[in-house]
Coordinates of N, CA and C in Angstrom, one line a residue:
X1 N 156.2 94.2 101.1 CA 155.8 95.0 102.2 C 156.6 94.8 103.5
X2 N 157.0 95.8 104.1 CA 157.7 95.7 105.4 C 156.7 95.1 106.4
X3 N 157.1 94.1 107.1 CA 156.2 93.4 108.0 C 156.4 93.8 109.4
X4 N 156.9 95.1 109.6 CA 157.1 95.6 111.0 C 156.1 96.7 111.2
X5 N 155.7 96.9 112.5 CA 154.8 97.9 112.9 C 155.4 98.6 114.2
X6 N 155.1 99.9 114.3 CA 155.6 100.6 115.5 C 154.4 100.7 116.5
X7 N 154.6 100.0 117.6 CA 153.5 100.0 118.7 C 154.0 100.6 119.9
X8 N 153.1 101.3 120.7 CA 153.5 101.8 122.0 C 153.3 100.7 123.1
X9 N 152.5 99.7 122.7 CA 152.2 98.6 123.7 C 151.1 97.7 123.3
X10 N 150.9 96.7 124.1 CA 149.9 95.6 123.8 C 149.2 95.3 125.1
X11 N 147.9 95.2 125.1 CA 147.1 94.7 126.3 C 146.7 93.3 125.8
X12 N 147.3 92.3 126.5 CA 147.1 90.9 126.0 C 145.7 90.3 126.2
X13 N 145.1 90.7 127.3 CA 143.7 90.2 127.5 C 142.9 91.3 128.2
X14 N 142.3 92.1 127.4 CA 141.5 93.3 127.9 C 140.0 93.1 127.8
X15 N 139.3 93.6 128.8 CA 137.9 93.6 128.9 C 137.3 95.0 128.7
X16 N 138.1 96.0 128.5 CA 137.6 97.4 128.5 C 137.7 98.1 127.2
X17 N 138.2 97.4 126.2 CA 138.4 98.1 124.9 C 137.5 97.4 123.8
X18 N 136.3 97.1 124.2 CA 135.4 96.4 123.3 C 134.8 95.2 124.1
X19 N 133.8 94.5 123.5 CA 133.2 93.4 124.2 C 134.1 92.1 124.2
X20 N 134.0 91.4 125.2 CA 134.7 90.1 125.3 C 136.2 90.3 125.6
X21 N 136.9 89.2 125.7 CA 138.3 89.2 125.9 C 139.0 89.6 124.6
X22 N 139.8 90.7 124.6 CA 140.4 91.2 123.4 C 141.9 91.4 123.5
X23 N 142.5 91.3 122.4 CA 143.9 91.7 122.3 C 143.9 93.1 121.8
X24 N 144.6 94.1 122.5 CA 144.6 95.5 122.1 C 146.0 95.8 121.7
X25 N 146.1 96.4 120.5 CA 147.4 96.9 119.9 C 147.3 98.4 119.9
X26 N 148.3 99.0 120.7 CA 148.3 100.5 120.8 C 149.3 101.0 119.8
X27 N 148.8 101.7 118.8 CA 149.6 102.3 117.7 C 150.5 103.4 118.3
X28 N 151.7 103.6 117.7 CA 152.6 104.7 118.1 C 152.5 105.8 117.0
X29 N 152.1 107.0 117.4 CA 152.0 108.1 116.5 C 150.6 108.6 116.4
X30 N 150.5 109.9 116.7 CA 149.1 110.6 116.7 C 149.3 112.1 116.4
X31 N 148.6 112.6 115.5 CA 148.6 114.0 115.2 C 147.6 114.9 116.0
X32 N 146.7 114.2 116.6 CA 145.5 114.9 117.2 C 145.9 115.7 118.5
X33 N 146.8 115.1 119.3 CA 147.2 115.8 120.6 C 146.0 116.3 121.4
X34 N 145.0 115.5 121.6 CA 143.8 115.9 122.4 C 144.2 116.3 123.8
X35 N 143.7 117.4 124.3 CA 143.9 117.8 125.6 C 143.3 116.8 126.6
X36 N 144.1 116.3 127.5 CA 143.7 115.4 128.5 C 143.8 113.9 128.0
X37 N 144.4 113.7 126.9 CA 144.6 112.3 126.4 C 145.3 111.5 127.5
X38 N 144.8 110.2 127.6 CA 145.3 109.4 128.7 C 146.5 108.6 128.1
X39 N 146.9 108.7 126.9 CA 148.0 108.0 126.3 C 149.0 109.0 125.6
X40 N 149.4 110.1 126.2 CA 150.2 111.1 125.5 C 151.5 110.6 125.0
X41 N 152.0 109.5 125.7 CA 153.3 108.9 125.3 C 153.2 108.2 123.9
X42 N 152.0 108.0 123.4 CA 151.8 107.4 122.1 C 151.8 108.4 121.0
X43 N 151.9 109.7 121.3 CA 151.9 110.7 120.2 C 153.1 110.8 119.3
X44 N 154.3 110.7 119.9 CA 155.5 110.8 119.0 C 155.6 109.7 118.0
X45 N 155.9 110.0 116.7 CA 156.0 108.9 115.7 C 157.2 108.1 115.8
X46 N 158.2 108.5 116.6 CA 159.5 107.8 116.7 C 159.6 107.1 118.0
X47 N 158.5 107.0 118.8 CA 158.5 106.3 120.1 C 158.2 104.9 119.9
X48 N 157.9 104.2 121.1 CA 157.4 102.8 121.1 C 158.5 101.8 120.6
X49 N 158.0 100.7 120.2 CA 158.9 99.6 119.7 C 158.5 99.1 118.4
X50 N 159.4 98.6 117.6 CA 159.1 98.0 116.3 C 158.9 96.5 116.6
X51 N 157.7 96.0 116.1 CA 157.3 94.7 116.3 C 157.0 94.0 114.9
X52 N 157.3 92.7 114.9 CA 157.0 91.9 113.7 C 155.5 91.5 113.7
X53 N 154.8 91.9 112.6 CA 153.4 91.7 112.6 C 153.0 90.2 112.5
X54 N 153.8 89.5 111.8 CA 153.5 88.0 111.7 C 153.6 87.3 113.0
X55 N 154.6 87.7 113.9 CA 154.7 87.2 115.2 C 153.5 87.6 116.1
X56 N 153.1 88.8 115.9 CA 151.9 89.3 116.7 C 150.6 88.5 116.3
X57 N 150.5 88.3 115.0 CA 149.3 87.5 114.5 C 149.4 86.1 115.0
X58 N 150.5 85.5 115.0 CA 150.7 84.1 115.4 C 150.4 84.0 116.9
X59 N 150.8 85.0 117.7 CA 150.6 84.9 119.1 C 149.0 85.0 119.4
X60 N 148.3 85.7 118.6 CA 146.8 85.8 118.8 C 146.2 84.4 118.4
X61 N 146.7 83.8 117.4 CA 146.2 82.5 116.9 C 146.4 81.4 118.0
X62 N 147.4 81.6 118.8 CA 147.7 80.6 119.8 C 147.0 80.8 121.1
X63 N 146.1 81.9 121.2 CA 145.4 82.1 122.4 C 143.9 82.0 122.1
X64 N 143.3 80.8 122.4 CA 141.9 80.6 122.1 C 140.9 81.5 122.9
X65 N 141.4 82.1 124.0 CA 140.5 83.0 124.8 C 140.2 84.3 124.1
X66 N 141.0 84.7 123.1 CA 140.8 86.0 122.4 C 139.6 85.9 121.5
X67 N 138.6 86.8 121.7 CA 137.4 86.8 120.9 C 137.4 88.0 120.0
X68 N 138.3 89.0 120.2 CA 138.3 90.2 119.4 C 139.6 90.9 119.5
X69 N 139.8 91.8 118.5 CA 141.0 92.6 118.4 C 140.5 94.1 118.5
X70 N 141.3 94.9 119.2 CA 141.1 96.3 119.2 C 142.4 97.1 118.8
X71 N 142.3 98.0 117.9 CA 143.4 98.9 117.5 C 143.2 100.2 118.2
X72 N 144.1 100.6 119.1 CA 143.9 101.9 119.8 C 145.2 102.7 119.6
X73 N 145.4 103.7 120.4 CA 146.6 104.5 120.1 C 147.1 105.4 121.2
X74 N 147.8 106.2 120.6 CA 148.0 106.8 119.2 C 146.8 106.7 118.3
X75 N 147.1 106.8 117.0 CA 146.0 106.6 116.1 C 146.3 105.6 115.1
X76 N 145.6 104.5 115.1 CA 145.9 103.4 114.1 C 145.8 103.8 112.6
X77 N 145.1 104.9 112.4 CA 144.9 105.3 111.0 C 146.2 106.0 110.5
X78 N 147.2 106.3 111.4 CA 148.4 106.8 110.9 C 149.4 105.7 110.4
X79 N 149.0 104.4 110.7 CA 149.7 103.3 110.2 C 148.7 102.3 109.6
X80 N 147.7 102.8 108.9 CA 146.6 102.0 108.4 C 147.1 100.9 107.5
X81 N 148.1 101.1 106.7 CA 148.6 99.9 105.9 C 149.0 98.8 106.7
X82 N 149.7 99.0 107.9 CA 150.1 98.0 108.8 C 148.9 97.3 109.5
X83 N 148.1 98.2 110.0 CA 146.9 97.6 110.8 C 146.0 96.9 109.8
X84 N 145.9 97.3 108.6 CA 145.0 96.6 107.7 C 145.5 95.2 107.3
X85 N 146.9 95.1 107.3 CA 147.5 93.8 107.1 C 147.1 92.8 108.2
X86 N 147.2 93.3 109.4 CA 146.9 92.5 110.6 C 145.4 92.2 110.6
X87 N 144.6 93.2 110.3 CA 143.1 93.1 110.4 C 142.6 92.0 109.4
X88 N 143.2 92.0 108.2 CA 142.8 90.9 107.3 C 143.1 89.5 107.9
X89 N 144.2 89.4 108.5 CA 144.5 88.1 109.1 C 143.6 87.7 110.3
X90 N 143.3 88.7 111.1 CA 142.4 88.5 112.2 C 141.0 88.2 111.8
X91 N 140.5 88.9 110.7 CA 139.2 88.7 110.2 C 139.1 87.3 109.7
X92 N 140.1 86.8 109.0 CA 140.1 85.4 108.5 C 140.0 84.4 109.7
X93 N 140.4 84.8 110.9 CA 140.3 83.9 112.1 C 138.9 84.1 112.7
X94 N 138.0 84.9 112.1 CA 136.7 85.1 112.7 C 136.6 86.0 113.9
X95 N 137.7 86.8 114.1 CA 137.7 87.7 115.3 C 137.0 89.0 114.9
X96 N 136.3 89.6 116.0 CA 135.6 90.9 115.9 C 136.7 91.9 116.0
X97 N 136.7 92.9 115.1 CA 137.7 93.9 115.0 C 137.2 95.4 115.2
X98 N 137.7 96.0 116.3 CA 137.4 97.4 116.6 C 138.6 98.3 116.4
X99 N 138.4 99.5 116.1 CA 139.5 100.5 116.0 C 139.0 101.8 116.6
X100 N 139.9 102.5 117.2 CA 139.7 103.9 117.7 C 140.5 104.8 116.8
X101 N 140.0 106.0 116.6 CA 140.7 107.0 115.8 C 140.2 108.4 116.2
X102 N 141.1 109.4 116.1 CA 140.7 110.8 116.3 C 140.0 111.4 115.1
X103 N 140.1 110.7 114.0 CA 139.4 111.2 112.7 C 138.0 110.8 112.8
X104 N 137.1 111.7 112.2 CA 135.7 111.4 112.1 C 135.5 110.4 110.9
X105 N 134.5 109.6 111.0 CA 134.2 108.6 110.0 C 134.0 109.2 108.6
X106 N 133.3 110.4 108.6 CA 133.1 111.1 107.4 C 134.4 111.5 106.7
X107 N 135.3 111.9 107.5 CA 136.7 112.4 107.0 C 137.4 111.2 106.4
X108 N 137.3 110.1 107.1 CA 138.0 108.8 106.6 C 137.4 108.5 105.2
X109 N 136.1 108.4 105.1 CA 135.4 108.1 103.9 C 135.8 109.0 102.7
X110 N 135.9 110.3 103.1 CA 136.3 111.3 102.0 C 137.7 111.2 101.6
X111 N 138.6 110.5 102.4 CA 140.0 110.4 102.1 C 140.5 109.0 101.9
X112 N 139.6 108.1 101.6 CA 139.9 106.6 101.5 C 141.1 106.4 100.5
X113 N 141.1 107.1 99.4 CA 142.2 106.8 98.4 C 143.3 107.8 98.5
X114 N 143.3 108.7 99.4 CA 144.4 109.7 99.6 C 145.4 109.3 100.6
X115 N 145.0 108.3 101.5 CA 145.9 107.9 102.5 C 146.1 106.4 102.4
X116 N 147.3 106.0 102.4 CA 147.7 104.6 102.3 C 147.0 103.7 103.3
X117 N 146.3 102.6 102.9 CA 145.7 101.6 103.7 C 144.4 102.0 104.3
X118 N 143.9 103.2 104.1 CA 142.6 103.6 104.8 C 141.5 102.8 104.2
X119 N 141.4 102.6 102.9 CA 140.3 101.8 102.4 C 140.3 100.4 102.9
X120 N 141.5 99.8 102.9 CA 141.6 98.4 103.3 C 141.3 98.3 104.8
X121 N 141.7 99.2 105.6 CA 141.5 99.1 107.1 C 140.0 99.3 107.4
X122 N 139.4 100.3 106.8 CA 137.9 100.5 107.1 C 137.1 99.4 106.7
X123 N 137.5 98.7 105.6 CA 136.7 97.5 105.1 C 136.9 96.3 106.0
X124 N 137.9 96.3 106.8 CA 138.2 95.1 107.7 C 137.5 95.3 109.1
X125 N 137.1 96.5 109.4 CA 136.6 96.8 110.7 C 135.1 96.5 110.9
X126 N 134.8 96.0 112.1 CA 133.4 95.8 112.5 C 132.9 97.1 113.2
X127 N 133.7 97.7 114.0 CA 133.3 98.9 114.8 C 134.5 99.9 114.8
X128 N 134.0 101.1 114.6 CA 135.0 102.3 114.7 C 134.5 103.2 115.8
X129 N 135.4 103.5 116.7 CA 135.1 104.6 117.7 C 135.8 105.8 117.2
X130 N 135.0 106.8 116.7 CA 135.6 107.9 116.0 C 135.6 109.2 116.8
X131 N 136.4 110.2 116.4 CA 136.4 111.5 117.0 C 137.5 111.7 118.0
X132 N 137.9 112.9 118.1 CA 138.9 113.3 119.1 C 138.3 113.2 120.5
X133 N 139.2 112.9 121.4 CA 138.8 112.9 122.8 C 138.7 114.4 123.2
X134 N 137.5 114.8 123.9 CA 137.3 116.1 124.3 C 137.1 116.1 125.8
X135 N 138.1 116.7 126.5 CA 138.1 116.7 127.9 C 136.8 117.3 128.5
X136 N 136.3 118.3 127.9 CA 135.0 118.9 128.4 C 133.8 118.0 128.2
X137 N 133.9 117.0 127.4 CA 132.8 116.0 127.2 C 133.1 114.7 127.9
X138 N 134.1 114.6 128.7 CA 134.4 113.4 129.5 C 133.3 113.2 130.6
X139 N 132.8 112.0 130.6 CA 131.7 111.8 131.6 C 132.0 110.4 132.2
X140 N 131.7 110.2 133.5 CA 131.8 108.9 134.1 C 130.7 108.0 133.6
X141 N 131.1 106.7 133.4 CA 130.1 105.7 133.0 C 130.1 105.5 131.5
X142 N 130.8 106.2 130.7 CA 130.8 106.0 129.3 C 131.5 104.6 129.0
X143 N 130.9 103.8 128.2 CA 131.5 102.5 127.9 C 132.2 102.6 126.5
X144 N 133.4 102.2 126.5 CA 134.2 102.0 125.2 C 134.5 103.3 124.5
X145 N 134.3 104.4 125.2 CA 134.8 105.7 124.6 C 135.1 106.7 125.7
X146 N 136.0 107.7 125.4 CA 136.5 108.6 126.5 C 135.6 109.8 126.7
X147 N 134.9 110.3 125.6 CA 134.1 111.5 125.8 C 132.8 111.3 125.0
X148 N 131.8 112.0 125.4 CA 130.4 111.8 124.8 C 130.3 112.2 123.3
X149 N 131.2 113.0 122.8 CA 131.2 113.4 121.4 C 131.6 112.2 120.5
X150 N 132.3 111.3 121.0 CA 132.8 110.1 120.2 C 131.6 109.2 119.9
X151 N 131.7 108.6 118.7 CA 130.6 107.7 118.3 C 131.2 106.3 118.2
X152 N 130.3 105.3 118.5 CA 130.7 103.9 118.3 C 129.9 103.4 117.1
X153 N 130.6 103.3 116.0 CA 129.9 103.1 114.7 C 130.0 101.6 114.2
X154 N 128.9 101.1 113.8 CA 128.8 99.8 113.1 C 129.3 100.1 111.7
X155 N 130.5 99.7 111.4 CA 131.2 100.0 110.1 C 130.5 99.3 109.0
X156 N 130.3 98.0 109.1 CA 129.7 97.2 108.0 C 128.3 97.8 107.6
X157 N 127.4 98.0 108.6 CA 126.1 98.5 108.3 C 126.2 99.9 107.7
X158 N 127.1 100.8 108.3 CA 127.2 102.1 107.8 C 127.7 102.2 106.3
X159 N 128.6 101.3 106.0 CA 129.1 101.3 104.6 C 128.0 100.8 103.7
X160 N 127.3 99.8 104.1 CA 126.2 99.2 103.3 C 125.1 100.2 103.1
X161 N 124.6 100.9 104.1 CA 123.5 101.8 104.0 C 123.8 103.2 103.5
X162 N 125.1 103.6 103.7 CA 125.5 105.0 103.3 C 125.1 106.0 104.4
X163 N 124.7 105.5 105.5 CA 124.3 106.3 106.7 C 125.2 105.8 107.9
X164 N 125.5 106.8 108.8 CA 126.2 106.4 110.0 C 125.3 105.7 111.0
X165 N 125.6 104.4 111.2 CA 124.8 103.6 112.2 C 125.6 103.5 113.4
X166 N 125.1 104.1 114.5 CA 125.8 104.0 115.8 C 125.3 102.8 116.6
X167 N 126.1 102.2 117.4 CA 125.8 101.1 118.2 C 125.5 101.7 119.6
X168 N 124.4 101.4 120.2 CA 124.0 101.9 121.5 C 124.5 100.9 122.5
X169 N 125.4 101.4 123.4 CA 126.0 100.5 124.4 C 125.6 101.0 125.8

């Protein structure tokens, strides 16, 4: 496997992309093109920078302040094979793993074996914030999501029960 990933950027110690101090990896590439997206520069698949995943993982290992990892974007599910590789390593470190995606959870589950890495990535996540950003549903005071239509899903409980279990924040 190629151990390189295309990223638009990294937030080294974030408090706004999930609970606790988190390392946030911003994926490069998104097909959703949501009106009002706050990261439109992440949409082109040929933008950003190529980074070595093992170096990124090692850098997280060396920072004891990091309590969680967040994959944002762009859309991490467009590079699910790469993000699942990193997620497995971070999970082994005991870190909490969140991901954002414009895809709905139901769509991901229906296409797990049709898209490379989707099954592995969803099985490594603790939380998924799903759904496209909708400018008309943007509200002040929303925590960890951009618009009220998006859901903050407990992935482990949802997979276990077969029902979507949302986390109230």
